[in-house]
């Protein structure tokens, strides 16, 4: 069965204005969603990524390293889920109810077989 | 940081965990930073909650969410203390406060460990937020924001105010607290007066939630719950022994007895039901017995406050088997005492209703006519609705109908209007009613 990666993008500052009640609701819904994902057997792995990082560039043959992955970007990848699904349609169905979408975007990419 | 990710970890997210933890974190951080840095305390608390929002979905809700949040908030506070110059003068002392329950004690932290945001800290924060030098509106907004963990948006829905007005009120209140140089620990000599101010704010929160308004945002109903929770905190905080103050028990009794009736107050369509038409089996019996217990405790000592009398009246209703079997004479006695303490037009209106139950509709109407001219009542729909009901009881349906029409011009609340419309229809349809 093909594997898919759910890349969770978050809008910078999306969390700042949430009320404690809203935060709690998102956590609870996310955990419920993850639980259903596991129950369905689709879940393989997930991880949370640190928000700071390094970005490398090499303009004019000189390596430049800058802090933060999100230079020039309004969204950063905050985590991922690795799942097994029948096809994109099925993967979209699995991801569709994830509440993280309300804080940014969820990108689904198939992992290509070697 | 390891977190348990058991399958039922969502159960650890007890009702309003984040909101209540916000209050605890702000209370603890205000002790560490001082009341002049209330904003900073709020920011750090918010940061800790955001961290939970980011981490818990992926790693699971920790076994002890409270300890987890405390640890994150303390680390952040220590970082700020090490970095910010503002604190140099007292940073040693502050670092000691924060180190009391140091982050390294990791997973074994007890949820209510002394050093962190315990009940007393939250009560102290309430005393700051309800300082008598602040306007009453500011006290209410600040209590909701800092102690109860409501957002500005929720506060504005709860108080039917504009969000910008609420935000400005909060900024002003915090500025005033800085200027007053309030200490986090209220001086003992000021405690009695300041306790009254705290109780008054709780009473206002409760009433705000209890009255049915337009839009009926669910957050309004939660005000009652929150007010009761705060009064309970004050009662259980043993540092100042407020549990021995009869008026604290009286207020708690009043709120428990009143809110016990909430489940029966509207019908399935959300329309208001008068006391006499409520299904009493829906009343919350546990709350009623808790309320009666606190009413008992409030009777220890000589003081009789308005809270005592209002709680007594609520108790008469709560224990009556039916509307007709209610002890109206006792209620009238309590209203007689209440009006001596608090001669407000609304108390006078309610007293007139009690008079009508004891001495008949005509006496009730007379009592109403005596207070009717008060500016606060002339446009008060309940005055007209009450007059209408008494006129109808006397068979004077034409007068009743015109009273209901007056009442309708006084309110824009949808549930209240539906109630008045159907009442008016019933007097129009009554035999000898003014059908046209």
CSV table of C-alpha atoms in Angstrom, one decimal, chain B:
chain,number,residue,atom,x,y,z
B,1,UNK,CA,10.2,15.9,28.1
B,2,UNK,CA,8.4,12.6,27.9
B,3,UNK,CA,4.7,12.4,27.8
B,4,UNK,CA,2.5,9.5,28.1
B,5,UNK,CA,0.5,9.0,25.0
B,6,UNK,CA,-2.0,6.5,26.2
B,7,UNK,CA,-5.1,6.1,24.1
B,8,UNK,CA,-7.4,7.9,26.6
B,9,UNK,CA,-5.2,10.8,27.3
B,10,UNK,CA,-8.0,13.2,26.1
B,11,UNK,CA,-9.7,12.4,29.4
B,12,UNK,CA,-7.0,14.3,31.1
B,13,UNK,CA,-8.2,17.4,29.4
B,14,UNK,CA,-10.8,18.0,32.1
B,15,UNK,CA,-13.4,20.7,31.5
B,16,UNK,CA,-11.8,24.1,31.0
B,17,UNK,CA,-8.4,22.8,32.0
B,18,UNK,CA,-6.6,25.4,29.9
B,19,UNK,CA,-8.8,28.2,31.1
B,20,UNK,CA,-8.3,27.3,34.8
B,21,UNK,CA,-4.6,26.6,34.4
B,22,UNK,CA,-4.3,30.1,32.8
B,23,UNK,CA,-5.5,31.6,36.1
B,24,UNK,CA,-3.2,29.5,38.2
B,25,UNK,CA,-0.2,30.3,36.0
B,26,UNK,CA,-0.9,34.0,36.0
B,27,UNK,CA,-1.4,33.9,39.8
B,28,UNK,CA,1.9,32.2,40.4
B,29,UNK,CA,3.8,34.3,37.9
B,30,UNK,CA,2.3,37.5,39.4
B,31,UNK,CA,3.7,36.4,42.7
B,32,UNK,CA,7.1,36.0,41.1
B,33,UNK,CA,7.1,39.1,38.9
B,34,UNK,CA,5.0,41.5,41.1
B,35,UNK,CA,1.7,43.0,40.2
B,36,UNK,CA,3.4,45.8,38.2
B,37,UNK,CA,4.3,43.1,35.7
B,38,UNK,CA,0.8,41.5,35.3
B,39,UNK,CA,1.2,41.8,31.6
B,40,UNK,CA,4.4,39.9,31.6
B,41,UNK,CA,2.8,37.2,33.8
B,42,UNK,CA,-0.1,36.9,31.3
B,43,UNK,CA,2.3,36.7,28.4
B,44,UNK,CA,4.3,33.9,30.0
B,45,UNK,CA,1.2,32.0,30.9
B,46,UNK,CA,-0.1,32.3,27.4
B,47,UNK,CA,3.3,31.1,26.1
B,48,UNK,CA,3.1,28.0,28.3
B,49,UNK,CA,-0.4,27.2,27.0
B,50,UNK,CA,0.7,27.7,23.4
B,51,UNK,CA,3.6,25.3,24.0
B,52,UNK,CA,1.0,22.7,25.2
B,53,UNK,CA,-1.1,23.4,22.1
B,54,UNK,CA,1.9,22.7,19.9
B,55,UNK,CA,3.4,19.7,21.7
B,56,UNK,CA,0.4,17.7,23.2
B,57,UNK,CA,-1.2,16.9,19.9
B,58,UNK,CA,1.9,15.1,18.8
B,59,UNK,CA,3.3,13.7,22.0
B,60,UNK,CA,0.1,13.1,23.9
B,61,UNK,CA,-1.4,14.9,26.9
B,62,UNK,CA,1.0,14.4,29.8
B,63,UNK,CA,0.1,12.3,32.9
B,64,UNK,CA,0.1,15.5,34.9
B,65,UNK,CA,-0.8,18.5,32.6
B,66,UNK,CA,-0.7,21.0,35.5
B,67,UNK,CA,2.9,20.1,36.4
B,68,UNK,CA,3.9,20.1,32.8
B,69,UNK,CA,2.5,23.6,32.3
B,70,UNK,CA,4.1,24.8,35.6
B,71,UNK,CA,7.5,23.5,34.5
B,72,UNK,CA,7.3,25.2,31.1
B,73,UNK,CA,6.1,28.5,32.7
B,74,UNK,CA,8.9,28.4,35.3
B,75,UNK,CA,11.6,27.8,32.8
B,76,UNK,CA,10.4,30.6,30.7
B,77,UNK,CA,10.1,32.9,33.7
B,78,UNK,CA,13.7,32.0,34.8
B,79,UNK,CA,14.9,32.8,31.3
B,80,UNK,CA,13.2,36.2,31.4
B,81,UNK,CA,14.6,37.0,34.9
B,82,UNK,CA,18.1,36.2,33.7
B,83,UNK,CA,17.7,38.3,30.7
B,84,UNK,CA,15.7,41.3,31.7
B,85,UNK,CA,17.3,44.2,33.4
B,86,UNK,CA,14.1,45.3,35.1
B,87,UNK,CA,14.4,42.6,37.6
B,88,UNK,CA,18.1,43.0,38.6
B,89,UNK,CA,17.2,44.6,42.0
B,90,UNK,CA,15.1,41.7,43.1
B,91,UNK,CA,16.0,38.9,40.8
B,92,UNK,CA,17.8,36.9,43.5
B,93,UNK,CA,14.6,36.7,45.5
B,94,UNK,CA,12.5,36.0,42.4
B,95,UNK,CA,14.8,33.2,41.3
B,96,UNK,CA,14.4,31.7,44.7
B,97,UNK,CA,10.6,31.8,44.4
B,98,UNK,CA,10.8,30.1,41.1
B,99,UNK,CA,13.4,27.6,42.2
B,100,UNK,CA,11.2,26.4,45.1
B,101,UNK,CA,9.8,23.7,43.0
B,102,UNK,CA,12.5,23.5,40.4
B,103,UNK,CA,11.9,22.2,36.9
B,104,UNK,CA,14.4,19.4,37.6
B,105,UNK,CA,11.9,17.7,39.9
B,106,UNK,CA,10.3,16.7,36.6
B,107,UNK,CA,7.5,14.1,36.3
B,108,UNK,CA,6.8,13.7,39.9
B,109,UNK,CA,5.5,17.2,40.5
B,110,UNK,CA,2.3,17.1,42.5
B,111,UNK,CA,-0.5,19.0,40.8
B,112,UNK,CA,-1.2,21.2,43.8
B,113,UNK,CA,2.3,21.6,45.0
B,114,UNK,CA,2.5,24.6,47.2
B,115,UNK,CA,5.0,26.6,45.2
B,116,UNK,CA,3.0,26.8,42.1
B,117,UNK,CA,-0.3,28.6,41.6
B,118,UNK,CA,-2.1,27.1,44.6
B,119,UNK,CA,-5.5,28.2,45.7
B,120,UNK,CA,-4.0,31.0,47.8
B,121,UNK,CA,-2.2,32.5,44.8
B,122,UNK,CA,-5.4,32.5,42.8
B,123,UNK,CA,-7.3,34.2,45.7
B,124,UNK,CA,-4.5,36.8,46.0
B,125,UNK,CA,-4.8,37.5,42.3
B,126,UNK,CA,-8.6,38.0,42.8
B,127,UNK,CA,-7.9,40.5,45.5
B,128,UNK,CA,-5.6,42.4,43.1
B,129,UNK,CA,-8.1,42.3,40.2
B,130,UNK,CA,-11.0,43.4,42.5
B,131,UNK,CA,-9.2,46.3,44.2
B,132,UNK,CA,-11.7,48.9,45.3
B,133,UNK,CA,-9.8,51.7,43.5
B,134,UNK,CA,-10.6,50.2,40.1
B,135,UNK,CA,-14.0,50.8,38.6
B,136,UNK,CA,-16.5,48.0,39.0
B,137,UNK,CA,-16.5,47.4,35.2
B,138,UNK,CA,-12.7,47.0,35.3
B,139,UNK,CA,-12.8,44.7,38.2
B,140,UNK,CA,-15.2,42.4,36.4
B,141,UNK,CA,-13.3,42.4,33.2
B,142,UNK,CA,-9.9,41.9,34.9
B,143,UNK,CA,-11.2,39.0,37.0
B,144,UNK,CA,-12.5,37.3,33.9
B,145,UNK,CA,-9.2,37.9,32.0
B,146,UNK,CA,-6.6,37.1,34.6
B,147,UNK,CA,-8.3,34.8,37.1
B,148,UNK,CA,-10.8,33.0,34.9
B,149,UNK,CA,-8.7,32.7,31.7
B,150,UNK,CA,-11.4,34.2,29.4
B,151,UNK,CA,-10.2,35.8,26.2
B,152,UNK,CA,-11.1,39.4,25.3
B,153,UNK,CA,-13.6,38.1,22.8
B,154,UNK,CA,-15.3,35.9,25.3
B,155,UNK,CA,-15.4,38.7,27.9
B,156,UNK,CA,-17.1,41.0,25.4
B,157,UNK,CA,-19.7,38.3,24.5
B,158,UNK,CA,-20.2,37.6,28.2
B,159,UNK,CA,-20.6,41.3,29.2
B,160,UNK,CA,-22.3,42.4,25.9
B,161,UNK,CA,-19.6,44.9,25.4
B,162,UNK,CA,-17.4,45.8,22.4
B,163,UNK,CA,-14.1,43.9,22.3
B,164,UNK,CA,-12.1,47.2,21.8
B,165,UNK,CA,-13.8,48.7,24.9
B,166,UNK,CA,-13.0,45.6,26.9
B,167,UNK,CA,-9.4,45.7,25.7
B,168,UNK,CA,-9.0,49.3,26.7
B,169,UNK,CA,-10.6,48.7,30.0
B,170,UNK,CA,-8.1,46.0,30.7
B,171,UNK,CA,-5.1,48.2,29.7
B,172,UNK,CA,-6.4,51.0,31.9
B,173,UNK,CA,-6.9,48.7,34.9
B,174,UNK,CA,-3.4,47.2,34.6
B,175,UNK,CA,-1.9,50.7,34.4
B,176,UNK,CA,-3.8,51.7,37.5
B,177,UNK,CA,-2.5,48.7,39.4
B,178,UNK,CA,1.0,49.7,38.4
B,179,UNK,CA,0.4,53.2,39.6
B,180,UNK,CA,-1.2,52.1,42.8
B,181,UNK,CA,1.9,49.9,43.5
B,182,UNK,CA,-0.4,47.2,44.8
B,183,UNK,CA,1.3,44.4,46.6
B,184,UNK,CA,0.3,40.9,45.7
B,185,UNK,CA,-0.4,40.2,49.4
B,186,UNK,CA,-3.2,42.5,50.6
B,187,UNK,CA,-2.5,44.0,54.0
B,188,UNK,CA,-4.5,42.3,56.8
B,189,UNK,CA,-6.2,45.6,57.8
B,190,UNK,CA,-7.6,46.0,54.2
B,191,UNK,CA,-8.9,42.5,53.9
B,192,UNK,CA,-12.5,42.9,55.1
B,193,UNK,CA,-13.2,45.8,52.8
B,194,UNK,CA,-11.4,44.1,49.9
B,195,UNK,CA,-13.2,40.8,50.6
B,196,UNK,CA,-16.5,42.7,50.1
B,197,UNK,CA,-15.3,44.0,46.7
B,198,UNK,CA,-14.3,40.5,45.6
B,199,UNK,CA,-17.6,39.0,46.7
B,200,UNK,CA,-19.4,41.8,44.9
B,201,UNK,CA,-17.6,41.1,41.6
B,202,UNK,CA,-18.4,37.4,41.9
B,203,UNK,CA,-22.1,38.3,42.6
B,204,UNK,CA,-22.1,40.5,39.5
B,205,UNK,CA,-20.5,37.8,37.4
B,206,UNK,CA,-23.2,35.4,38.5
B,207,UNK,CA,-26.1,37.8,37.8
B,208,UNK,CA,-24.7,38.6,34.4
B,209,UNK,CA,-24.7,35.0,33.5
B,210,UNK,CA,-28.0,34.3,35.2
B,211,UNK,CA,-30.0,36.9,33.3
B,212,UNK,CA,-31.3,35.8,29.9
B,213,UNK,CA,-30.1,38.1,27.1
B,214,UNK,CA,-30.2,38.4,23.4
B,215,UNK,CA,-28.0,36.0,21.4
B,216,UNK,CA,-27.5,33.7,24.4
B,217,UNK,CA,-23.8,32.9,23.8
B,218,UNK,CA,-23.1,29.8,25.8
B,219,UNK,CA,-20.2,31.7,27.5
B,220,UNK,CA,-22.8,33.7,29.4
B,221,UNK,CA,-24.1,30.5,31.1
B,222,UNK,CA,-20.6,29.7,32.0
B,223,UNK,CA,-20.3,32.9,34.0
B,224,UNK,CA,-22.6,31.3,36.7
B,225,UNK,CA,-20.3,28.3,36.8
B,226,UNK,CA,-17.2,30.4,37.0
B,227,UNK,CA,-18.6,32.7,39.7
B,228,UNK,CA,-19.5,29.6,41.8
B,229,UNK,CA,-16.0,28.1,41.3
B,230,UNK,CA,-14.4,31.4,42.4
B,231,UNK,CA,-16.5,31.6,45.5
B,232,UNK,CA,-15.7,28.0,46.3
B,233,UNK,CA,-11.9,28.8,46.0
B,234,UNK,CA,-12.3,31.7,48.5
B,235,UNK,CA,-14.3,29.4,50.8
B,236,UNK,CA,-11.6,26.6,50.7
B,237,UNK,CA,-8.5,28.9,50.9
B,238,UNK,CA,-7.5,28.4,54.5
B,239,UNK,CA,-4.8,31.0,54.6
B,240,UNK,CA,-7.1,33.8,55.6
B,241,UNK,CA,-9.9,31.6,56.9
B,242,UNK,CA,-12.5,33.2,54.7
B,243,UNK,CA,-14.4,30.0,55.2
B,244,UNK,CA,-15.4,31.4,58.6
B,245,UNK,CA,-16.9,34.5,57.1
B,246,UNK,CA,-20.7,34.0,57.1
B,247,UNK,CA,-21.2,36.2,54.0
B,248,UNK,CA,-18.9,34.0,51.9
B,249,UNK,CA,-21.1,31.0,52.6
B,250,UNK,CA,-24.2,33.2,52.0
B,251,UNK,CA,-23.1,34.2,48.6
B,252,UNK,CA,-22.1,30.6,47.7
B,253,UNK,CA,-25.5,29.4,49.0
B,254,UNK,CA,-27.3,32.0,46.9
B,255,UNK,CA,-25.5,31.0,43.7
B,256,UNK,CA,-25.9,27.3,44.2
B,257,UNK,CA,-29.6,27.6,45.0
B,258,UNK,CA,-30.3,29.8,42.0
B,259,UNK,CA,-28.2,27.9,39.5
B,260,UNK,CA,-29.9,24.6,40.6
B,261,UNK,CA,-33.0,25.9,38.9
B,262,UNK,CA,-31.3,26.8,35.6
B,263,UNK,CA,-32.0,23.4,33.8
B,264,UNK,CA,-35.7,24.0,34.2
B,265,UNK,CA,-35.8,27.7,33.3
B,266,UNK,CA,-36.3,27.3,29.5
B,267,UNK,CA,-38.4,24.8,27.5
B,268,UNK,CA,-37.1,22.7,24.7
B,269,UNK,CA,-37.4,25.6,22.2
B,270,UNK,CA,-35.3,27.8,24.4
B,271,UNK,CA,-38.3,29.9,25.7
B,272,UNK,CA,-38.3,31.2,29.2
B,273,UNK,CA,-40.6,29.4,31.7
B,274,UNK,CA,-42.0,31.1,34.7
B,275,UNK,CA,-41.2,29.6,38.1
B,276,UNK,CA,-44.8,28.4,38.4
B,277,UNK,CA,-44.5,26.4,35.1
B,278,UNK,CA,-41.1,24.9,35.6
B,279,UNK,CA,-40.7,21.1,35.9
B,280,UNK,CA,-39.2,21.0,39.4
B,281,UNK,CA,-37.9,17.5,38.9
B,282,UNK,CA,-35.3,19.0,36.6
B,283,UNK,CA,-33.8,21.1,39.4
B,284,UNK,CA,-30.3,20.0,40.4
B,285,UNK,CA,-30.9,18.4,43.9
B,286,UNK,CA,-27.2,18.1,44.7
B,287,UNK,CA,-26.8,21.8,44.2
B,288,UNK,CA,-29.8,22.5,46.3
B,289,UNK,CA,-28.5,20.4,49.2
B,290,UNK,CA,-25.0,22.0,48.8
B,291,UNK,CA,-26.7,25.4,48.8
B,292,UNK,CA,-28.7,24.6,51.9
B,293,UNK,CA,-25.6,23.4,53.7
B,294,UNK,CA,-23.8,26.7,53.0
B,295,UNK,CA,-26.9,28.6,54.0
B,296,UNK,CA,-26.6,26.8,57.4
B,297,UNK,CA,-23.0,27.8,57.7
B,298,UNK,CA,-23.8,31.4,56.8
B,299,UNK,CA,-26.1,31.5,59.8
B,300,UNK,CA,-23.2,31.2,62.2
B,301,UNK,CA,-22.6,34.7,63.5
B,302,UNK,CA,-24.7,37.7,63.9
B,303,UNK,CA,-24.3,39.3,60.5
B,304,UNK,CA,-27.1,39.4,58.0
B,305,UNK,CA,-26.1,40.6,54.5
B,306,UNK,CA,-28.1,41.0,51.4
B,307,UNK,CA,-26.5,37.7,50.3
B,308,UNK,CA,-28.1,36.0,53.3
B,309,UNK,CA,-31.5,37.3,52.5
B,310,UNK,CA,-31.4,36.5,48.8
B,311,UNK,CA,-30.1,33.0,49.6
B,312,UNK,CA,-32.9,32.6,52.1
B,313,UNK,CA,-35.4,33.6,49.4
B,314,UNK,CA,-33.8,31.2,46.9
B,315,UNK,CA,-34.0,28.4,49.5
B,316,UNK,CA,-37.7,28.9,50.0
B,317,UNK,CA,-38.2,28.4,46.3
B,318,UNK,CA,-35.8,25.5,46.1
B,319,UNK,CA,-37.4,23.5,48.8
B,320,UNK,CA,-41.0,24.2,47.9
B,321,UNK,CA,-42.9,21.2,46.4
B,322,UNK,CA,-44.8,23.4,44.1
B,323,UNK,CA,-45.4,27.1,43.3
B,324,UNK,CA,-48.6,27.2,45.4
B,325,UNK,CA,-47.0,25.4,48.3
B,326,UNK,CA,-44.1,27.9,48.5
B,327,UNK,CA,-43.8,29.7,51.9
B,328,UNK,CA,-44.6,33.1,50.5
B,329,UNK,CA,-45.1,34.7,54.0
B,330,UNK,CA,-41.5,33.8,54.9
B,331,UNK,CA,-40.3,35.1,51.5
B,332,UNK,CA,-42.2,38.4,52.1
B,333,UNK,CA,-40.5,38.7,55.5
B,334,UNK,CA,-37.1,38.2,53.9
B,335,UNK,CA,-38.0,40.9,51.2
B,336,UNK,CA,-39.0,43.3,54.0
B,337,UNK,CA,-35.5,42.9,55.5
B,338,UNK,CA,-33.8,43.0,52.1
B,339,UNK,CA,-35.5,46.2,51.1
B,340,UNK,CA,-34.2,47.8,54.3
B,341,UNK,CA,-30.6,46.9,53.4
B,342,UNK,CA,-30.9,47.4,49.7
B,343,UNK,CA,-33.8,49.7,48.8
B,344,UNK,CA,-33.5,49.1,45.1
B,345,UNK,CA,-36.5,49.3,42.7
B,346,UNK,CA,-35.9,45.7,41.5
B,347,UNK,CA,-36.1,44.4,45.1
B,348,UNK,CA,-39.3,46.5,45.5
B,349,UNK,CA,-40.7,44.8,42.4
B,350,UNK,CA,-39.9,41.3,43.7
B,351,UNK,CA,-41.3,42.3,47.1
B,352,UNK,CA,-44.6,43.3,45.4
B,353,UNK,CA,-44.8,39.9,43.8
B,354,UNK,CA,-44.4,38.3,47.3
B,355,UNK,CA,-47.1,40.7,48.6
B,356,UNK,CA,-49.5,39.5,45.8
B,357,UNK,CA,-49.0,35.9,46.8
B,358,UNK,CA,-49.6,36.6,50.5
B,359,UNK,CA,-52.3,39.3,50.4
B,360,UNK,CA,-53.7,38.8,46.9
B,361,UNK,CA,-53.4,40.4,43.5
B,362,UNK,CA,-54.9,43.7,44.4
B,363,UNK,CA,-52.4,44.3,47.2
B,364,UNK,CA,-49.7,43.3,44.8
B,365,UNK,CA,-50.8,45.9,42.2
B,366,UNK,CA,-51.0,48.6,44.9
B,367,UNK,CA,-47.4,47.8,45.9
B,368,UNK,CA,-46.3,47.9,42.3
B,369,UNK,CA,-48.1,51.3,41.7
B,370,UNK,CA,-46.1,52.7,44.6
B,371,UNK,CA,-42.8,52.0,42.9
B,372,UNK,CA,-43.9,52.1,39.3
B,373,UNK,CA,-42.7,55.7,38.8
B,374,UNK,CA,-39.1,54.9,39.5
B,375,UNK,CA,-37.1,55.7,36.4
B,376,UNK,CA,-35.3,52.3,36.6
B,377,UNK,CA,-38.6,50.5,36.4
B,378,UNK,CA,-40.6,52.5,33.9
B,379,UNK,CA,-38.9,50.8,31.0
B,380,UNK,CA,-38.4,47.4,32.8
B,381,UNK,CA,-40.3,44.7,31.1
B,382,UNK,CA,-40.7,42.6,34.2
B,383,UNK,CA,-42.6,45.4,35.9
B,384,UNK,CA,-45.2,45.5,33.1
B,385,UNK,CA,-45.3,41.7,32.8
B,386,UNK,CA,-45.9,41.4,36.5
B,387,UNK,CA,-48.7,44.0,36.4
B,388,UNK,CA,-50.2,42.2,33.5
B,389,UNK,CA,-50.2,38.9,35.3
B,390,UNK,CA,-51.9,40.4,38.4
B,391,UNK,CA,-54.5,42.2,36.3
B,392,UNK,CA,-55.2,38.9,34.5
B,393,UNK,CA,-55.5,37.1,37.8
B,394,UNK,CA,-58.2,39.7,38.8
B,395,UNK,CA,-60.0,39.0,35.5
B,396,UNK,CA,-59.1,42.4,34.1
B,397,UNK,CA,-57.9,41.0,30.7
B,398,UNK,CA,-58.0,44.3,28.8
B,399,UNK,CA,-55.6,46.0,31.2
B,400,UNK,CA,-53.5,42.9,31.2
B,401,UNK,CA,-53.2,43.0,27.5
B,402,UNK,CA,-52.2,46.7,27.4
B,403,UNK,CA,-49.6,45.9,30.1
B,404,UNK,CA,-48.1,43.1,28.0
B,405,UNK,CA,-47.9,45.5,25.1
B,406,UNK,CA,-46.0,48.0,27.3
B,407,UNK,CA,-43.7,45.2,28.4
B,408,UNK,CA,-43.0,44.3,24.7
B,409,UNK,CA,-41.8,47.9,24.1
B,410,UNK,CA,-39.2,47.5,26.9
B,411,UNK,CA,-37.2,44.5,25.7
B,412,UNK,CA,-35.4,43.4,22.6
B,413,UNK,CA,-34.4,40.0,23.9
B,414,UNK,CA,-35.8,37.3,21.7
B,415,UNK,CA,-36.7,34.8,24.5
B,416,UNK,CA,-38.3,37.5,26.6
B,417,UNK,CA,-40.3,38.8,23.6
B,418,UNK,CA,-41.5,35.3,22.8
B,419,UNK,CA,-42.6,34.8,26.4
B,420,UNK,CA,-44.4,38.2,26.4
B,421,UNK,CA,-46.1,37.5,23.0
B,422,UNK,CA,-47.5,34.1,24.1
B,423,UNK,CA,-48.6,35.6,27.5
B,424,UNK,CA,-50.4,38.4,25.6
B,425,UNK,CA,-52.0,35.9,23.3
B,426,UNK,CA,-53.3,33.9,26.3
B,427,UNK,CA,-55.1,36.9,27.8
B,428,UNK,CA,-56.5,37.9,24.5
B,429,UNK,CA,-57.9,34.4,24.1
B,430,UNK,CA,-59.2,34.3,27.7
B,431,UNK,CA,-63.0,34.4,28.2
B,432,UNK,CA,-63.9,38.0,28.3
B,433,UNK,CA,-60.5,38.9,26.9
B,434,UNK,CA,-60.0,41.8,24.7
B,435,UNK,CA,-60.1,39.9,21.4
B,436,UNK,CA,-60.5,42.3,18.5
